[in-house]
PDB file of C-alpha atoms in Angstrom:
ATOM      1  CA  UNK A   1      17.853  27.962   8.631  1.00 84.00           C
ATOM      2  CA  UNK A   2      14.446  29.496   9.524  1.00 95.00           C
ATOM      3  CA  UNK A   3      13.289  31.084  12.367  1.00 96.00           C
ATOM      4  CA  UNK A   4      11.626  28.571  13.634  1.00 96.00           C
ATOM      5  CA  UNK A   5      14.304  26.054  13.585  1.00 97.00           C
ATOM      6  CA  UNK A   6      16.565  28.202  15.598  1.00 98.00           C
ATOM      7  CA  UNK A   7      13.747  28.938  18.287  1.00 98.00           C
ATOM      8  CA  UNK A   8      13.259  25.350  18.522  1.00 98.00           C
ATOM      9  CA  UNK A   9      17.391  24.458  18.594  1.00 98.00           C
ATOM     10  CA  UNK A  10      17.060  26.970  21.460  1.00 98.00           C
ATOM     11  CA  UNK A  11      14.284  25.915  23.306  1.00 98.00           C
ATOM     12  CA  UNK A  12      15.863  22.329  23.030  1.00 98.00           C
ATOM     13  CA  UNK A  13      19.211  23.425  24.438  1.00 98.00           C
ATOM     14  CA  UNK A  14      17.113  25.274  27.154  1.00 98.00           C
ATOM     15  CA  UNK A  15      15.160  22.173  28.116  1.00 98.00           C
ATOM     16  CA  UNK A  16      18.292  20.194  27.974  1.00 98.00           C
ATOM     17  CA  UNK A  17      20.016  22.376  30.649  1.00 97.00           C
ATOM     18  CA  UNK A  18      17.113  23.685  32.552  1.00 97.00           C
ATOM     19  CA  UNK A  19      14.022  21.323  32.483  1.00 96.00           C
ATOM     20  CA  UNK A  20      10.580  22.034  31.339  1.00 95.00           C
ATOM     21  CA  UNK A  21      10.188  24.436  34.094  1.00 95.00           C
ATOM     22  CA  UNK A  22      13.264  26.497  32.585  1.00 97.00           C
ATOM     23  CA  UNK A  23      11.250  27.051  29.484  1.00 98.00           C
ATOM     24  CA  UNK A  24      10.114  30.288  28.788  1.00 98.00           C
ATOM     25  CA  UNK A  25       9.853  32.379  25.654  1.00 98.00           C
ATOM     26  CA  UNK A  26      12.255  34.881  27.014  1.00 98.00           C
ATOM     27  CA  UNK A  27      14.819  31.859  28.076  1.00 98.00           C
ATOM     28  CA  UNK A  28      14.436  30.689  24.257  1.00 98.00           C
ATOM     29  CA  UNK A  29      14.632  33.971  23.005  1.00 98.00           C
ATOM     30  CA  UNK A  30      18.152  34.614  25.451  1.00 98.00           C
ATOM     31  CA  UNK A  31      19.359  31.488  24.246  1.00 98.00           C
ATOM     32  CA  UNK A  32      18.852  31.981  20.377  1.00 98.00           C
ATOM     33  CA  UNK A  33      20.346  35.542  20.772  1.00 97.00           C
ATOM     34  CA  UNK A  34      16.923  36.901  19.286  1.00 97.00           C
ATOM     35  CA  UNK A  35      15.232  39.970  20.431  1.00 97.00           C
ATOM     36  CA  UNK A  36      12.664  39.555  22.786  1.00 97.00           C
ATOM     37  CA  UNK A  37       9.296  38.815  22.254  1.00 96.00           C
ATOM     38  CA  UNK A  38      10.613  36.970  19.198  1.00 97.00           C
ATOM     39  CA  UNK A  39       9.797  33.205  20.048  1.00 98.00           C
ATOM     40  CA  UNK A  40       6.304  34.517  21.096  1.00 97.00           C
ATOM     41  CA  UNK A  41       5.809  35.657  17.816  1.00 97.00           C
ATOM     42  CA  UNK A  42       6.282  32.200  16.659  1.00 97.00           C
ATOM     43  CA  UNK A  43       4.664  30.495  19.151  1.00 97.00           C
ATOM     44  CA  UNK A  44       2.215  32.564  21.136  1.00 97.00           C
ATOM     45  CA  UNK A  45       1.733  30.192  24.199  1.00 97.00           C
ATOM     46  CA  UNK A  46       3.579  27.804  26.296  1.00 95.00           C
ATOM     47  CA  UNK A  47       1.763  24.905  24.482  1.00 92.00           C
ATOM     48  CA  UNK A  48       2.493  26.244  20.987  1.00 96.00           C
ATOM     49  CA  UNK A  49       6.504  26.620  22.290  1.00 97.00           C
ATOM     50  CA  UNK A  50       6.329  23.019  23.457  1.00 95.00           C
ATOM     51  CA  UNK A  51       4.645  22.068  19.881  1.00 94.00           C
ATOM     52  CA  UNK A  52       6.798  23.963  17.819  1.00 97.00           C
ATOM     53  CA  UNK A  53      10.014  22.449  20.075  1.00 97.00           C
ATOM     54  CA  UNK A  54       8.673  18.737  20.482  1.00 95.00           C
ATOM     55  CA  UNK A  55       8.361  18.850  16.224  1.00 94.00           C
ATOM     56  CA  UNK A  56      11.992  20.107  16.026  1.00 96.00           C
ATOM     57  CA  UNK A  57      13.039  17.227  18.040  1.00 95.00           C
ATOM     58  CA  UNK A  58      11.386  15.140  15.532  1.00 91.00           C
ATOM     59  CA  UNK A  59      12.770  16.263  12.641  1.00 92.00           C
ATOM     60  CA  UNK A  60      16.217  16.488  14.090  1.00 92.00           C
ATOM     61  CA  UNK A  61      15.765  12.512  14.860  1.00 87.00           C
ATOM     62  CA  UNK A  62      14.637  11.624  11.355  1.00 82.00           C
ATOM     63  CA  UNK A  63      17.783  13.637   9.985  1.00 81.00           C
ATOM     64  CA  UNK A  64      20.117  11.078  11.613  1.00 72.00           C
ATOM     65  CA  UNK A  65      21.997   9.510   8.390  1.00 63.00           C
ATOM     66  CA  UNK A  66      21.922   5.566   8.494  1.00 67.00           C
ATOM     67  CA  UNK A  67      25.269   4.690   7.005  1.00 69.00           C
ATOM     68  CA  UNK A  68      26.869   1.024   6.909  1.00 78.00           C
ATOM     69  CA  UNK A  69      25.224  -2.179   7.685  1.00 89.00           C
ATOM     70  CA  UNK A  70      22.385  -2.632  10.198  1.00 91.00           C
ATOM     71  CA  UNK A  71      24.370  -2.886  13.476  1.00 94.00           C
ATOM     72  CA  UNK A  72      26.533   0.419  11.974  1.00 94.00           C
ATOM     73  CA  UNK A  73      23.671   2.280  11.606  1.00 91.00           C
ATOM     74  CA  UNK A  74      22.029   1.247  15.067  1.00 93.00           C
ATOM     75  CA  UNK A  75      24.854   1.879  16.961  1.00 95.00           C
ATOM     76  CA  UNK A  76      25.714   5.018  14.922  1.00 93.00           C
ATOM     77  CA  UNK A  77      22.202   6.757  15.874  1.00 92.00           C
ATOM     78  CA  UNK A  78      22.720   5.613  19.538  1.00 94.00           C
ATOM     79  CA  UNK A  79      26.195   7.000  19.744  1.00 95.00           C
ATOM     80  CA  UNK A  80      25.122  10.452  17.979  1.00 93.00           C
ATOM     81  CA  UNK A  81      22.281  10.486  20.745  1.00 94.00           C
ATOM     82  CA  UNK A  82      24.636  10.347  23.530  1.00 94.00           C
ATOM     83  CA  UNK A  83      27.438  12.626  22.009  1.00 94.00           C
ATOM     84  CA  UNK A  84      26.423  15.235  19.679  1.00 94.00           C
ATOM     85  CA  UNK A  85      22.499  14.675  20.125  1.00 94.00           C
ATOM     86  CA  UNK A  86      22.561  14.797  23.947  1.00 96.00           C
ATOM     87  CA  UNK A  87      20.668  17.857  24.388  1.00 97.00           C
ATOM     88  CA  UNK A  88      18.042  16.553  21.936  1.00 97.00           C
ATOM     89  CA  UNK A  89      17.700  13.355  23.725  1.00 96.00           C
ATOM     90  CA  UNK A  90      17.709  15.269  27.192  1.00 97.00           C
ATOM     91  CA  UNK A  91      14.775  17.282  26.011  1.00 97.00           C
ATOM     92  CA  UNK A  92      12.845  14.141  24.297  1.00 95.00           C
ATOM     93  CA  UNK A  93      13.147  12.519  27.899  1.00 95.00           C
ATOM     94  CA  UNK A  94      11.954  15.773  29.505  1.00 96.00           C
ATOM     95  CA  UNK A  95       8.978  15.830  27.018  1.00 95.00           C
ATOM     96  CA  UNK A  96       7.974  11.775  27.703  1.00 94.00           C
ATOM     97  CA  UNK A  97       8.094  12.540  31.129  1.00 94.00           C
ATOM     98  CA  UNK A  98       5.812  15.886  31.053  1.00 93.00           C
ATOM     99  CA  UNK A  99       3.620  13.835  28.433  1.00 93.00           C
ATOM    100  CA  UNK A 100       2.563  11.740  31.389  1.00 94.00           C
ATOM    101  CA  UNK A 101       0.749  14.471  32.807  1.00 92.00           C
ATOM    102  CA  UNK A 102      -0.368  16.586  29.821  1.00 88.00           C
ATOM    103  CA  UNK A 103      -2.453  14.790  27.598  1.00 89.00           C
ATOM    104  CA  UNK A 104      -2.134  17.215  24.725  1.00 85.00           C
ATOM    105  CA  UNK A 105       1.641  16.404  24.784  1.00 89.00           C
ATOM    106  CA  UNK A 106       0.772  12.543  25.517  1.00 93.00           C
ATOM    107  CA  UNK A 107      -0.491  12.821  22.104  1.00 92.00           C
ATOM    108  CA  UNK A 108       1.952  14.526  19.976  1.00 91.00           C
ATOM    109  CA  UNK A 109       4.822  12.186  21.843  1.00 92.00           C
ATOM    110  CA  UNK A 110       2.744   9.086  20.786  1.00 93.00           C
ATOM    111  CA  UNK A 111       2.577  10.258  17.203  1.00 91.00           C
ATOM    112  CA  UNK A 112       6.288  11.175  17.026  1.00 89.00           C
ATOM    113  CA  UNK A 113       7.110   7.661  18.744  1.00 89.00           C
ATOM    114  CA  UNK A 114       5.166   5.936  16.017  1.00 92.00           C
ATOM    115  CA  UNK A 115       7.135   7.603  13.199  1.00 88.00           C
ATOM    116  CA  UNK A 116      10.410   6.354  14.655  1.00 87.00           C
ATOM    117  CA  UNK A 117       8.704   2.727  15.123  1.00 91.00           C
ATOM    118  CA  UNK A 118       7.440   2.739  11.427  1.00 92.00           C
ATOM    119  CA  UNK A 119      10.831   3.851   9.994  1.00 88.00           C
ATOM    120  CA  UNK A 120      12.410   1.091  12.113  1.00 91.00           C
ATOM    121  CA  UNK A 121       9.862  -1.441  10.957  1.00 94.00           C
ATOM    122  CA  UNK A 122      10.912  -0.499   7.340  1.00 92.00           C
ATOM    123  CA  UNK A 123      14.279  -0.655   8.184  1.00 90.00           C
ATOM    124  CA  UNK A 124      13.855  -4.130   9.307  1.00 94.00           C
ATOM    125  CA  UNK A 125      11.614  -5.179   6.633  1.00 94.00           C
ATOM    126  CA  UNK A 126      14.508  -3.946   4.260  1.00 91.00           C
ATOM    127  CA  UNK A 127      16.895  -6.305   6.399  1.00 92.00           C
ATOM    128  CA  UNK A 128      14.959  -9.324   5.921  1.00 93.00           C
ATOM    129  CA  UNK A 129      13.621  -9.648   9.258  1.00 95.00           C
ATOM    130  CA  UNK A 130      10.863 -12.483   9.520  1.00 96.00           C
ATOM    131  CA  UNK A 131       9.074 -10.734  12.022  1.00 97.00           C
ATOM    132  CA  UNK A 132      10.159  -6.612  11.254  1.00 97.00           C
ATOM    133  CA  UNK A 133       7.399  -5.354  13.757  1.00 97.00           C
ATOM    134  CA  UNK A 134       8.563  -7.443  16.572  1.00 97.00           C
ATOM    135  CA  UNK A 135      12.175  -6.936  15.719  1.00 97.00           C
ATOM    136  CA  UNK A 136      12.160  -3.089  15.303  1.00 96.00           C
ATOM    137  CA  UNK A 137      10.215  -2.782  18.518  1.00 95.00           C
ATOM    138  CA  UNK A 138      13.232  -4.956  20.525  1.00 96.00           C
ATOM    139  CA  UNK A 139      15.933  -2.935  18.883  1.00 96.00           C
ATOM    140  CA  UNK A 140      14.002   0.388  19.466  1.00 94.00           C
ATOM    141  CA  UNK A 141      13.389  -0.585  23.194  1.00 95.00           C
ATOM    142  CA  UNK A 142      17.347  -1.607  23.510  1.00 95.00           C
ATOM    143  CA  UNK A 143      17.964   1.643  22.108  1.00 94.00           C
ATOM    144  CA  UNK A 144      16.052   3.898  24.408  1.00 93.00           C
ATOM    145  CA  UNK A 145      17.667   1.762  27.339  1.00 93.00           C
ATOM    146  CA  UNK A 146      20.865   2.261  25.693  1.00 93.00           C
ATOM    147  CA  UNK A 147      20.225   5.971  25.559  1.00 94.00           C
ATOM    148  CA  UNK A 148      18.886   6.672  28.492  1.00 93.00           C
ATOM    149  CA  UNK A 149      21.235   4.832  30.575  1.00 92.00           C
ATOM    150  CA  UNK A 150      24.054   6.619  29.174  1.00 94.00           C
ATOM    151  CA  UNK A 151      22.319  10.117  29.581  1.00 94.00           C
ATOM    152  CA  UNK A 152      20.869   9.616  33.161  1.00 91.00           C
ATOM    153  CA  UNK A 153      23.868   6.944  34.531  1.00 86.00           C
ATOM    154  CA  UNK A 154      27.036   8.024  36.034  1.00 69.00           C
ATOM    155  CA  UNK A 155      28.964   6.193  33.275  1.00 72.00           C
ATOM    156  CA  UNK A 156      30.640   7.863  30.300  1.00 78.00           C
ATOM    157  CA  UNK A 157      28.607   7.427  27.139  1.00 83.00           C
ATOM    158  CA  UNK A 158      29.571   3.953  25.557  1.00 93.00           C
ATOM    159  CA  UNK A 159      32.175   4.205  22.481  1.00 95.00           C
ATOM    160  CA  UNK A 160      30.861   3.300  19.092  1.00 95.00           C
ATOM    161  CA  UNK A 161      32.792   0.245  18.492  1.00 97.00           C
ATOM    162  CA  UNK A 162      30.597  -1.250  21.938  1.00 97.00           C
ATOM    163  CA  UNK A 163      27.814  -0.161  20.270  1.00 97.00           C
ATOM    164  CA  UNK A 164      28.205  -1.766  17.374  1.00 97.00           C
ATOM    165  CA  UNK A 165      29.253  -4.772  18.995  1.00 97.00           C
ATOM    166  CA  UNK A 166      26.104  -4.919  21.322  1.00 96.00           C
ATOM    167  CA  UNK A 167      24.182  -4.310  18.143  1.00 96.00           C
ATOM    168  CA  UNK A 168      25.426  -7.272  16.353  1.00 97.00           C
ATOM    169  CA  UNK A 169      24.773  -9.374  19.032  1.00 97.00           C
ATOM    170  CA  UNK A 170      20.932  -8.480  19.330  1.00 96.00           C
ATOM    171  CA  UNK A 171      20.532  -8.731  15.289  1.00 96.00           C
ATOM    172  CA  UNK A 172      22.339 -12.208  15.723  1.00 96.00           C
ATOM    173  CA  UNK A 173      19.984 -12.819  18.607  1.00 94.00           C
ATOM    174  CA  UNK A 174      16.854 -12.484  16.494  1.00 95.00           C
ATOM    175  CA  UNK A 175      18.226 -14.006  13.411  1.00 92.00           C
ATOM    176  CA  UNK A 176      18.640 -10.162  11.408  1.00 92.00           C
ATOM    177  CA  UNK A 177      21.630  -9.496   9.595  1.00 74.00           C
TER     178      UNK A 177
END
């Protein structure tokens, strides 16, 4: 893993634990176990640190392994997001809120979201969807709501099995899978 990845991963953990206000170069150095000033070397400004961190979030989002059928893949993404990917998703939601106030983050956040939605459209096209753009949008929105609810709610994360069942119902409802 290169130094930028280490810094990005540590920044994700800092944001997940302390929110955007807790994100400082010093906090990232400490979380990553790096000498003081290391983060500043790679990301001179706070804006550069935010950009590096969000790029790392997108990179990790795209590393998600899609395995099994469509319902299993969708459910697997949601399950990973609320379990081992919890910190990444919390940081991503912090970015979403911050992007409502900072135009420079809005552009990067929207661009990242477009990458994810294009990948979903490709997935639905390959699955034979009659309207892959609309169907992908519906499922991505369901995923976002499900993930956010599990992370922000008072309940435990849903089981993989319940997520697969829900994904199958949604896919049946839109005539895919």
